[in-house]
Amino acid sequence: MSLLATASLWIIPCLILVVLAIATAKRLPTYELFVDGGKEGISLAISILPFLLGMLVSISILRASGALDALIGLITPVLSILGMPADIVPLALVRPISGTAALGMTTELIATHGPDSFIGRLASVLQGSTDTTFYVLTVYFGAVGIRKMGDALKVGLLADVIGIMASIIVVTIIFGA
Amino acid sequence: MVNYIWAIMAIGGIIYAMFTGTMDQVNKAIFKSADDAVVLAISLISVMVFWLGITKIAEAAGLLHALVRLAKPFISRLFPDIPKDHPAMGYILSNLTANFFGLGNAATPMGIKAMEEMKKLSNSPKASRSMITFLAVNTSSLTLIPTTVLAVRMKYESNSPTEIVSATLLASILSFIGAILIDRLFYEIRRRKERRA
């Protein structure tokens, strides 16, 4: 296993070790602090529930009806004319909306094209370098009761567009098409 | 805008189902996804309690403060509306750091704490300038270790699961910079509008 793969296993335990070692050296009541800080996690998670549920239900209606696939089918030829690999278009369109759907698509692309193919690499980079904007906005704004999101959604989605373009360009340059 | 998007996704889906005969799937999906949301929220409890607990210790030990001091020149320029020693800075940085190392589940609780602190600053139900900047940089997610992707690549027996790390980092740096520029652009547009009004 390579260094980074090992690092990703070691990082959380080591982080906990460092925090606890320093806090203990400073004679802080670590266990009491942990319990005290963790307490509000329960209410926070529950307070997000309605926001999450509303968003997931609406997205699932769009997906289950087949409307999302139809929409993707309409947009794919347009985007592939612009130079985007057709296989990757559905993933790029779904990535900001649904994290689970995007991960499913990435896994499928890697499984069918192989992890070391152009599409496999591109799917990996795209999945890794972007986030589910809808989820982040729903959860973060929901948790603190922000009703007017202002430009946040527009800015987030435009940033996703840049992330997708950057992924395609970077993968093409580093690995070749 | 969110209200429209939310309603249109559902309305569009239901109307589409009327004409394509997928009402059965839609019907099932409504309650299946509601169930999924509850499971997701419940599973968030464990993550939230754990990481908020650890963060509390890190905060008391002065580790968040040290992190802020390290990144001060960069972070205070990115968030000019947040006072330099405000706790929001510590949470924002822990969130970005957690994302950077691929600790997605640690990032969420810290991000929410950051939002709470920013809400205390703005004290309004509207998204503040710092919140929009924070969400922009957060969703463009600067990433060194894309944990989930590495796992998928290993599962499908890649010759080199980690070969995409540098490409992911580079792509996310570009989208990070892009996000900051777009955020600034929209901020300037807002300011012009307000001045005219």
mmCIF file of C-alpha atoms in Angstrom:
data_model
loop_
_atom_site.group_PDB
_atom_site.id
_atom_site.type_symbol
_atom_site.label_atom_id
_atom_site.label_comp_id
_atom_site.label_asym_id
_atom_site.label_seq_id
_atom_site.Cartn_x
_atom_site.Cartn_y
_atom_site.Cartn_z
ATOM 1 C CA MET A 1 0.000 0.000 0.000
ATOM 2 C CA SER A 2 1.320 3.408 -0.865
ATOM 3 C CA LEU A 3 2.186 6.184 1.523
ATOM 4 C CA LEU A 4 -0.981 8.216 0.995
ATOM 5 C CA ALA A 5 -3.280 5.233 1.387
ATOM 6 C CA THR A 6 -1.547 4.451 4.691
ATOM 7 C CA ALA A 7 -1.711 8.095 5.719
ATOM 8 C CA SER A 8 -5.469 8.140 5.249
ATOM 9 C CA LEU A 9 -5.760 5.296 7.766
ATOM 10 C CA TRP A 10 -3.391 6.807 10.298
ATOM 11 C CA ILE A 11 -4.597 10.373 10.240
ATOM 12 C CA ILE A 12 -7.676 10.174 12.506
ATOM 13 C CA PRO A 13 -6.141 8.063 15.291
ATOM 14 C CA CYS A 14 -3.004 10.254 15.240
ATOM 15 C CA LEU A 15 -5.092 13.412 15.379
ATOM 16 C CA ILE A 16 -6.936 12.105 18.441
ATOM 17 C CA LEU A 17 -3.600 11.125 19.981
ATOM 18 C CA VAL A 18 -2.116 14.591 19.500
ATOM 19 C CA VAL A 19 -5.182 16.432 20.830
ATOM 20 C CA LEU A 20 -5.475 14.204 23.900
ATOM 21 C CA ALA A 21 -1.731 14.221 24.632
ATOM 22 C CA ILE A 22 -1.494 18.012 24.508
ATOM 23 C CA ALA A 23 -4.679 18.510 26.525
ATOM 24 C CA THR A 24 -3.535 16.013 29.171
ATOM 25 C CA ALA A 25 -0.123 17.673 29.371
ATOM 26 C CA LYS A 26 -1.942 20.947 30.014
ATOM 27 C CA ARG A 27 -3.922 19.210 32.795
ATOM 28 C CA LEU A 28 -7.295 19.822 31.150
ATOM 29 C CA PRO A 29 -10.338 17.696 32.127
ATOM 30 C CA THR A 30 -10.349 15.916 28.747
ATOM 31 C CA TYR A 31 -13.259 13.552 29.306
ATOM 32 C CA GLU A 32 -15.521 16.261 30.714
ATOM 33 C CA LEU A 33 -14.651 18.578 27.829
ATOM 34 C CA PHE A 34 -15.423 15.821 25.335
ATOM 35 C CA VAL A 35 -18.836 15.105 26.822
ATOM 36 C CA ASP A 36 -19.630 18.781 27.118
ATOM 37 C CA GLY A 37 -18.677 19.520 23.506
ATOM 38 C CA GLY A 38 -20.385 16.427 22.162
ATOM 39 C CA LYS A 39 -23.706 17.157 23.856
ATOM 40 C CA GLU A 40 -24.880 19.714 21.342
ATOM 41 C CA GLY A 41 -24.117 17.285 18.500
ATOM 42 C CA ILE A 42 -27.367 15.459 19.239
ATOM 43 C CA SER A 43 -29.616 18.487 18.934
ATOM 44 C CA LEU A 44 -27.672 19.755 15.923
ATOM 45 C CA ALA A 45 -28.103 16.519 13.993
ATOM 46 C CA ILE A 46 -31.818 16.406 14.809
ATOM 47 C CA SER A 47 -32.333 20.057 13.871
ATOM 48 C CA ILE A 48 -30.933 19.354 10.408
ATOM 49 C CA LEU A 49 -33.376 16.507 9.821
ATOM 50 C CA PRO A 50 -36.311 18.461 8.287
ATOM 51 C CA PHE A 51 -34.006 20.319 5.899
ATOM 52 C CA LEU A 52 -32.312 17.116 4.834
ATOM 53 C CA LEU A 53 -35.576 15.222 4.489
ATOM 54 C CA GLY A 54 -37.231 17.911 2.389
ATOM 55 C CA MET A 55 -34.287 18.144 0.034
ATOM 56 C CA LEU A 56 -33.817 14.387 -0.327
ATOM 57 C CA VAL A 57 -37.501 13.761 -1.047
ATOM 58 C CA SER A 58 -37.639 16.417 -3.751
ATOM 59 C CA ILE A 59 -34.459 15.124 -5.405
ATOM 60 C CA SER A 60 -35.691 11.536 -5.226
ATOM 61 C CA ILE A 61 -38.976 12.449 -6.968
ATOM 62 C CA LEU A 62 -36.969 13.991 -9.786
ATOM 63 C CA ARG A 63 -34.752 10.900 -10.035
ATOM 64 C CA ALA A 64 -37.419 8.206 -9.655
ATOM 65 C CA SER A 65 -39.753 9.769 -12.224
ATOM 66 C CA GLY A 66 -37.012 9.475 -14.828
ATOM 67 C CA ALA A 67 -37.116 13.242 -15.398
ATOM 68 C CA LEU A 68 -33.507 13.660 -14.264
ATOM 69 C CA ASP A 69 -32.275 11.010 -16.699
ATOM 70 C CA ALA A 70 -34.304 12.607 -19.491
ATOM 71 C CA LEU A 71 -32.815 15.993 -18.645
ATOM 72 C CA ILE A 72 -29.309 14.538 -18.647
ATOM 73 C CA GLY A 73 -30.064 12.867 -21.990
ATOM 74 C CA LEU A 74 -31.025 16.257 -23.404
ATOM 75 C CA ILE A 75 -27.977 18.086 -22.079
ATOM 76 C CA THR A 76 -25.339 15.415 -22.818
ATOM 77 C CA PRO A 77 -25.096 15.970 -26.616
ATOM 78 C CA VAL A 78 -24.820 19.726 -26.101
ATOM 79 C CA LEU A 79 -21.983 19.378 -23.604
ATOM 80 C CA SER A 80 -20.134 16.742 -25.636
ATOM 81 C CA ILE A 81 -20.146 19.117 -28.621
ATOM 82 C CA LEU A 82 -18.354 21.540 -26.300
ATOM 83 C CA GLY A 83 -15.649 18.916 -25.791
ATOM 84 C CA MET A 84 -16.808 17.183 -22.630
ATOM 85 C CA PRO A 85 -16.459 13.359 -22.659
ATOM 86 C CA ALA A 86 -20.046 12.063 -22.985
ATOM 87 C CA ASP A 87 -19.564 9.338 -20.342
ATOM 88 C CA ILE A 88 -18.717 11.908 -17.703
ATOM 89 C CA VAL A 89 -21.594 14.349 -18.338
ATOM 90 C CA PRO A 90 -24.190 12.610 -16.131
ATOM 91 C CA LEU A 91 -21.736 12.504 -13.221
ATOM 92 C CA ALA A 92 -20.857 16.183 -13.657
ATOM 93 C CA LEU A 93 -24.530 17.149 -13.662
ATOM 94 C CA VAL A 94 -25.474 15.042 -10.650
ATOM 95 C CA ARG A 95 -22.404 15.750 -8.500
ATOM 96 C CA PRO A 96 -23.682 19.051 -6.991
ATOM 97 C CA ILE A 97 -27.210 17.695 -6.412
ATOM 98 C CA SER A 98 -26.851 14.250 -4.879
ATOM 99 C CA GLY A 99 -23.787 12.834 -3.146
ATOM 100 C CA THR A 100 -24.991 9.237 -3.047
ATOM 101 C CA ALA A 101 -26.067 9.254 -6.700
ATOM 102 C CA ALA A 102 -22.715 10.756 -7.721
ATOM 103 C CA LEU A 103 -20.736 8.186 -5.756
ATOM 104 C CA GLY A 104 -22.810 5.449 -7.376
ATOM 105 C CA MET A 105 -22.045 6.851 -10.831
ATOM 106 C CA THR A 106 -18.330 7.217 -10.069
ATOM 107 C CA THR A 107 -18.182 3.623 -8.852
ATOM 108 C CA GLU A 108 -19.985 2.430 -11.966
ATOM 109 C CA LEU A 109 -17.705 4.403 -14.297
ATOM 110 C CA ILE A 110 -14.627 3.017 -12.554
ATOM 111 C CA ALA A 111 -16.048 -0.503 -12.658
ATOM 112 C CA THR A 112 -16.938 -0.437 -16.377
ATOM 113 C CA HIS A 113 -14.026 1.567 -17.777
ATOM 114 C CA GLY A 114 -11.393 0.448 -15.269
ATOM 115 C CA PRO A 115 -9.774 2.669 -12.621
ATOM 116 C CA ASP A 116 -6.713 3.339 -14.797
ATOM 117 C CA SER A 117 -8.600 4.403 -17.929
ATOM 118 C CA PHE A 118 -9.088 8.038 -18.927
ATOM 119 C CA ILE A 119 -12.757 7.992 -17.875
ATOM 120 C CA GLY A 120 -11.903 6.162 -14.639
ATOM 121 C CA ARG A 121 -9.273 8.727 -13.715
ATOM 122 C CA LEU A 122 -11.465 11.635 -14.707
ATOM 123 C CA ALA A 123 -14.373 10.299 -12.640
ATOM 124 C CA SER A 124 -12.006 9.866 -9.663
ATOM 125 C CA VAL A 125 -10.662 13.407 -9.895
ATOM 126 C CA LEU A 126 -14.100 14.917 -10.469
ATOM 127 C CA GLN A 127 -15.556 13.061 -7.497
ATOM 128 C CA GLY A 128 -12.621 14.017 -5.279
ATOM 129 C CA SER A 129 -12.276 17.672 -6.180
ATOM 130 C CA THR A 130 -15.924 18.765 -5.964
ATOM 131 C CA ASP A 131 -18.550 18.586 -3.258
ATOM 132 C CA THR A 132 -22.314 18.151 -3.066
ATOM 133 C CA THR A 133 -23.200 21.847 -3.032
ATOM 134 C CA PHE A 134 -26.903 21.207 -2.355
ATOM 135 C CA TYR A 135 -26.128 19.051 0.667
ATOM 136 C CA VAL A 136 -23.629 21.499 2.131
ATOM 137 C CA LEU A 137 -25.997 24.431 1.677
ATOM 138 C CA THR A 138 -28.978 22.522 3.074
ATOM 139 C CA VAL A 139 -27.141 21.266 6.125
ATOM 140 C CA TYR A 140 -25.076 24.351 6.962
ATOM 141 C CA PHE A 141 -27.777 26.955 6.440
ATOM 142 C CA GLY A 142 -30.427 24.678 7.921
ATOM 143 C CA ALA A 143 -28.470 24.111 11.119
ATOM 144 C CA VAL A 144 -28.245 27.819 11.935
ATOM 145 C CA GLY A 145 -31.640 28.858 10.571
ATOM 146 C CA ILE A 146 -30.601 31.015 7.629
ATOM 147 C CA ARG A 147 -33.612 31.509 5.366
ATOM 148 C CA LYS A 148 -32.219 33.823 2.729
ATOM 149 C CA MET A 149 -29.202 32.208 1.094
ATOM 150 C CA GLY A 150 -28.337 35.254 -0.993
ATOM 151 C CA ASP A 151 -25.821 34.497 -3.701
ATOM 152 C CA ALA A 152 -24.578 31.323 -1.963
ATOM 153 C CA LEU A 153 -26.253 28.855 -4.343
ATOM 154 C CA LYS A 154 -25.191 30.726 -7.483
ATOM 155 C CA VAL A 155 -21.617 31.080 -6.248
ATOM 156 C CA GLY A 156 -21.492 27.421 -5.164
ATOM 157 C CA LEU A 157 -22.813 26.106 -8.482
ATOM 158 C CA LEU A 158 -20.521 28.326 -10.551
ATOM 159 C CA ALA A 159 -17.601 27.079 -8.460
ATOM 160 C CA ASP A 160 -18.700 23.534 -9.327
ATOM 161 C CA VAL A 161 -18.610 24.392 -13.038
ATOM 162 C CA ILE A 162 -15.040 25.596 -12.613
ATOM 163 C CA GLY A 163 -14.162 22.459 -10.642
ATOM 164 C CA ILE A 164 -15.530 20.239 -13.410
ATOM 165 C CA MET A 165 -13.681 22.140 -16.140
ATOM 166 C CA ALA A 166 -10.489 22.102 -14.066
ATOM 167 C CA SER A 167 -10.786 18.321 -13.571
ATOM 168 C CA ILE A 168 -11.115 17.676 -17.309
ATOM 169 C CA ILE A 169 -8.208 19.963 -18.199
ATOM 170 C CA VAL A 170 -5.896 18.679 -15.460
ATOM 171 C CA VAL A 171 -6.571 14.984 -16.162
ATOM 172 C CA THR A 172 -6.085 15.513 -19.906
ATOM 173 C CA ILE A 173 -2.777 17.287 -19.333
ATOM 174 C CA ILE A 174 -1.370 14.903 -16.700
ATOM 175 C CA PHE A 175 -2.525 11.550 -18.109
ATOM 176 C CA GLY A 176 -3.308 12.365 -21.757
ATOM 177 C CA ALA A 177 -6.700 11.672 -23.308
ATOM 178 C CA MET B 1 -34.304 30.746 -5.122
ATOM 179 C CA VAL B 2 -34.036 27.591 -3.027
ATOM 180 C CA ASN B 3 -37.818 27.557 -2.673
ATOM 181 C CA TYR B 4 -38.205 27.570 -6.443
ATOM 182 C CA ILE B 5 -35.579 24.901 -7.063
ATOM 183 C CA TRP B 6 -37.014 22.695 -4.365
ATOM 184 C CA ALA B 7 -40.590 22.969 -5.635
ATOM 185 C CA ILE B 8 -39.635 22.674 -9.310
ATOM 186 C CA MET B 9 -37.704 19.433 -8.743
ATOM 187 C CA ALA B 10 -40.787 17.851 -7.166
ATOM 188 C CA ILE B 11 -43.353 19.393 -9.557
ATOM 189 C CA GLY B 12 -41.255 18.522 -12.611
ATOM 190 C CA GLY B 13 -40.778 14.956 -11.423
ATOM 191 C CA ILE B 14 -44.470 14.371 -10.674
ATOM 192 C CA ILE B 15 -45.658 15.845 -13.997
ATOM 193 C CA TYR B 16 -43.039 13.808 -15.870
ATOM 194 C CA ALA B 17 -44.238 10.672 -14.072
ATOM 195 C CA MET B 18 -47.847 11.394 -15.147
ATOM 196 C CA PHE B 19 -46.828 11.036 -18.794
ATOM 197 C CA THR B 20 -44.259 8.264 -18.552
ATOM 198 C CA GLY B 21 -45.990 5.878 -16.183
ATOM 199 C CA THR B 22 -43.343 6.038 -13.457
ATOM 200 C CA MET B 23 -45.805 7.107 -10.736
ATOM 201 C CA ASP B 24 -45.224 3.804 -8.972
ATOM 202 C CA GLN B 25 -41.494 4.499 -8.612
ATOM 203 C CA VAL B 26 -42.169 8.092 -7.548
ATOM 204 C CA ASN B 27 -44.570 6.911 -4.898
ATOM 205 C CA LYS B 28 -42.026 4.499 -3.467
ATOM 206 C CA ALA B 29 -39.179 6.998 -3.745
ATOM 207 C CA ILE B 30 -40.979 9.620 -1.644
ATOM 208 C CA PHE B 31 -41.112 7.466 1.452
ATOM 209 C CA LYS B 32 -37.874 5.636 0.785
ATOM 210 C CA SER B 33 -35.964 8.920 0.624
ATOM 211 C CA ALA B 34 -37.738 10.249 3.715
ATOM 212 C CA ASP B 35 -36.533 7.112 5.491
ATOM 213 C CA ASP B 36 -33.037 7.625 4.101
ATOM 214 C CA ALA B 37 -32.997 11.190 5.417
ATOM 215 C CA VAL B 38 -33.837 10.009 8.923
ATOM 216 C CA VAL B 39 -31.134 7.330 8.789
ATOM 217 C CA LEU B 40 -28.661 9.929 7.514
ATOM 218 C CA ALA B 41 -29.548 12.414 10.261
ATOM 219 C CA ILE B 42 -29.314 9.724 12.943
ATOM 220 C CA SER B 43 -25.943 8.579 11.625
ATOM 221 C CA LEU B 44 -24.872 12.231 11.729
ATOM 222 C CA ILE B 45 -25.436 12.163 15.499
ATOM 223 C CA SER B 46 -22.475 9.851 16.063
ATOM 224 C CA VAL B 47 -20.212 11.919 13.852
ATOM 225 C CA MET B 48 -21.354 15.216 15.354
ATOM 226 C CA VAL B 49 -21.052 14.118 18.981
ATOM 227 C CA PHE B 50 -17.639 12.594 18.415
ATOM 228 C CA TRP B 51 -16.032 15.425 16.469
ATOM 229 C CA LEU B 52 -17.610 18.248 18.456
ATOM 230 C CA GLY B 53 -16.266 16.528 21.579
ATOM 231 C CA ILE B 54 -12.754 16.280 20.166
ATOM 232 C CA THR B 55 -12.966 19.846 18.863
ATOM 233 C CA LYS B 56 -13.933 21.111 22.305
ATOM 234 C CA ILE B 57 -10.789 19.547 23.751
ATOM 235 C CA ALA B 58 -8.665 20.920 20.905
ATOM 236 C CA GLU B 59 -10.147 24.340 21.493
ATOM 237 C CA ALA B 60 -9.509 24.280 25.241
ATOM 238 C CA ALA B 61 -5.940 23.102 24.629
ATOM 239 C CA GLY B 62 -5.368 26.150 22.418
ATOM 240 C CA LEU B 63 -4.901 24.076 19.270
ATOM 241 C CA LEU B 64 -7.564 25.906 17.232
ATOM 242 C CA HIS B 65 -5.954 29.171 18.173
ATOM 243 C CA ALA B 66 -2.576 27.917 17.021
ATOM 244 C CA LEU B 67 -4.085 26.874 13.710
ATOM 245 C CA VAL B 68 -5.564 30.348 13.238
ATOM 246 C CA ARG B 69 -2.249 32.025 14.023
ATOM 247 C CA LEU B 70 -0.570 29.849 11.405
ATOM 248 C CA ALA B 71 -2.970 30.780 8.612
ATOM 249 C CA LYS B 72 -3.770 34.322 9.718
ATOM 250 C CA PRO B 73 -2.515 36.370 6.758
ATOM 251 C CA PHE B 74 -4.413 34.211 4.318
ATOM 252 C CA ILE B 75 -7.595 33.655 6.257
ATOM 253 C CA SER B 76 -8.137 37.225 7.450
ATOM 254 C CA ARG B 77 -7.897 38.439 3.871
ATOM 255 C CA LEU B 78 -10.415 35.840 2.787
ATOM 256 C CA PHE B 79 -12.845 36.784 5.562
ATOM 257 C CA PRO B 80 -12.404 40.530 6.143
ATOM 258 C CA ASP B 81 -15.717 40.775 8.040
ATOM 259 C CA ILE B 82 -14.664 38.424 10.839
ATOM 260 C CA PRO B 83 -12.596 39.930 13.675
ATOM 261 C CA LYS B 84 -9.119 38.362 13.804
ATOM 262 C CA ASP B 85 -9.460 36.616 17.162
ATOM 263 C CA HIS B 86 -13.053 35.501 16.734
ATOM 264 C CA PRO B 87 -13.742 31.783 17.366
ATOM 265 C CA ALA B 88 -15.375 31.535 13.904
ATOM 266 C CA MET B 89 -11.881 31.643 12.367
ATOM 267 C CA GLY B 90 -10.782 28.565 14.312
ATOM 268 C CA TYR B 91 -13.795 26.552 13.175
ATOM 269 C CA ILE B 92 -13.495 27.695 9.551
ATOM 270 C CA LEU B 93 -9.874 26.587 9.502
ATOM 271 C CA SER B 94 -10.601 23.240 11.159
ATOM 272 C CA ASN B 95 -13.329 22.662 8.583
ATOM 273 C CA LEU B 96 -11.010 23.418 5.668
ATOM 274 C CA THR B 97 -8.226 21.332 7.223
ATOM 275 C CA ALA B 98 -10.564 18.373 7.758
ATOM 276 C CA ASN B 99 -11.693 18.596 4.127
ATOM 277 C CA PHE B 100 -8.086 18.820 2.995
ATOM 278 C CA PHE B 101 -7.202 15.546 4.705
ATOM 279 C CA GLY B 102 -10.329 13.817 3.488
ATOM 280 C CA LEU B 103 -12.063 13.721 6.870
ATOM 281 C CA GLY B 104 -15.461 14.511 5.387
ATOM 282 C CA ASN B 105 -17.380 13.556 8.514
ATOM 283 C CA ALA B 106 -15.236 15.760 10.756
ATOM 284 C CA ALA B 107 -15.674 18.686 8.385
ATOM 285 C CA THR B 108 -19.449 18.895 8.750
ATOM 286 C CA PRO B 109 -19.670 19.472 12.544
ATOM 287 C CA MET B 110 -16.884 22.077 12.385
ATOM 288 C CA GLY B 111 -18.508 23.769 9.421
ATOM 289 C CA ILE B 112 -21.767 24.032 11.332
ATOM 290 C CA LYS B 113 -19.957 25.488 14.351
ATOM 291 C CA ALA B 114 -18.343 28.020 12.010
ATOM 292 C CA MET B 115 -21.780 28.933 10.659
ATOM 293 C CA GLU B 116 -23.117 29.335 14.220
ATOM 294 C CA GLU B 117 -20.306 31.721 15.108
ATOM 295 C CA MET B 118 -20.824 33.711 11.894
ATOM 296 C CA LYS B 119 -24.527 33.915 12.657
ATOM 297 C CA LYS B 120 -23.700 35.402 16.064
ATOM 298 C CA LEU B 121 -21.667 38.047 14.234
ATOM 299 C CA SER B 122 -24.297 38.966 11.648
ATOM 300 C CA ASN B 123 -27.360 38.286 13.833
ATOM 301 C CA SER B 124 -29.687 38.133 10.824
ATOM 302 C CA PRO B 125 -31.692 35.418 9.037
ATOM 303 C CA LYS B 126 -29.931 36.386 5.820
ATOM 304 C CA ALA B 127 -26.678 34.811 4.664
ATOM 305 C CA SER B 128 -23.804 37.152 5.509
ATOM 306 C CA ARG B 129 -20.868 37.908 3.251
ATOM 307 C CA SER B 130 -18.557 35.630 5.262
ATOM 308 C CA MET B 131 -21.056 32.769 5.127
ATOM 309 C CA ILE B 132 -21.258 32.937 1.348
ATOM 310 C CA THR B 133 -17.455 33.021 1.072
ATOM 311 C CA PHE B 134 -17.204 30.098 3.494
ATOM 312 C CA LEU B 135 -19.682 27.978 1.545
ATOM 313 C CA ALA B 136 -17.987 28.821 -1.744
ATOM 314 C CA VAL B 137 -14.554 27.681 -0.529
ATOM 315 C CA ASN B 138 -16.077 24.761 1.332
ATOM 316 C CA THR B 139 -17.935 23.286 -1.646
ATOM 317 C CA SER B 140 -14.908 23.687 -3.900
ATOM 318 C CA SER B 141 -13.194 21.478 -1.280
ATOM 319 C CA LEU B 142 -9.421 21.700 -1.448
ATOM 320 C CA THR B 143 -8.420 18.033 -1.137
ATOM 321 C CA LEU B 144 -5.138 16.216 -0.546
ATOM 322 C CA ILE B 145 -6.552 12.815 0.347
ATOM 323 C CA PRO B 146 -9.812 11.967 -1.472
ATOM 324 C CA THR B 147 -10.641 9.136 0.946
ATOM 325 C CA THR B 148 -13.774 7.740 -0.698
ATOM 326 C CA VAL B 149 -12.328 7.794 -4.201
ATOM 327 C CA LEU B 150 -9.166 6.011 -3.033
ATOM 328 C CA ALA B 151 -11.318 3.291 -1.485
ATOM 329 C CA VAL B 152 -13.292 2.807 -4.714
ATOM 330 C CA ARG B 153 -10.109 2.691 -6.805
ATOM 331 C CA MET B 154 -8.564 0.094 -4.504
ATOM 332 C CA LYS B 155 -11.714 -1.995 -4.640
ATOM 333 C CA TYR B 156 -11.520 -2.134 -8.444
ATOM 334 C CA GLU B 157 -7.838 -3.077 -8.322
ATOM 335 C CA SER B 158 -6.229 -0.008 -9.778
ATOM 336 C CA ASN B 159 -2.529 -0.444 -10.555
ATOM 337 C CA SER B 160 -1.983 2.793 -8.736
ATOM 338 C CA PRO B 161 -4.940 3.938 -6.608
ATOM 339 C CA THR B 162 -3.157 7.109 -5.537
ATOM 340 C CA GLU B 163 -2.018 8.295 -8.963
ATOM 341 C CA ILE B 164 -5.000 10.673 -9.077
ATOM 342 C CA VAL B 165 -3.965 12.492 -5.884
ATOM 343 C CA SER B 166 -1.858 15.176 -7.548
ATOM 344 C CA ALA B 167 -4.483 15.715 -10.253
ATOM 345 C CA THR B 168 -7.220 16.002 -7.616
ATOM 346 C CA LEU B 169 -5.163 18.471 -5.615
ATOM 347 C CA LEU B 170 -4.419 20.561 -8.697
ATOM 348 C CA ALA B 171 -8.044 20.530 -9.888
ATOM 349 C CA SER B 172 -9.291 21.462 -6.435
ATOM 350 C CA ILE B 173 -6.739 24.289 -6.125
ATOM 351 C CA LEU B 174 -8.040 25.689 -9.419
ATOM 352 C CA SER B 175 -11.666 25.421 -8.328
ATOM 353 C CA PHE B 176 -10.756 26.890 -4.915
ATOM 354 C CA ILE B 177 -9.242 29.947 -6.604
ATOM 355 C CA GLY B 178 -12.193 30.090 -8.989
ATOM 356 C CA ALA B 179 -14.639 29.983 -6.074
ATOM 357 C CA ILE B 180 -12.881 32.866 -4.321
ATOM 358 C CA LEU B 181 -12.900 34.975 -7.503
ATOM 359 C CA ILE B 182 -16.587 34.267 -8.211
ATOM 360 C CA ASP B 183 -17.459 35.055 -4.608
ATOM 361 C CA ARG B 184 -15.618 38.401 -4.835
ATOM 362 C CA LEU B 185 -17.309 39.196 -8.129
ATOM 363 C CA PHE B 186 -20.776 38.595 -6.687
ATOM 364 C CA TYR B 187 -19.866 40.617 -3.596
ATOM 365 C CA GLU B 188 -18.863 43.578 -5.761
ATOM 366 C CA ILE B 189 -22.105 43.297 -7.754
ATOM 367 C CA ARG B 190 -24.125 43.279 -4.511
ATOM 368 C CA ARG B 191 -22.256 46.312 -3.226
ATOM 369 C CA ARG B 192 -22.857 48.278 -6.440
ATOM 370 C CA LYS B 193 -26.566 47.477 -6.272
ATOM 371 C CA GLU B 194 -26.786 48.576 -2.664
ATOM 372 C CA ARG B 195 -24.986 51.815 -3.389
ATOM 373 C CA ARG B 196 -27.388 52.626 -6.188
ATOM 374 C CA ALA B 197 -30.436 51.821 -4.095
#
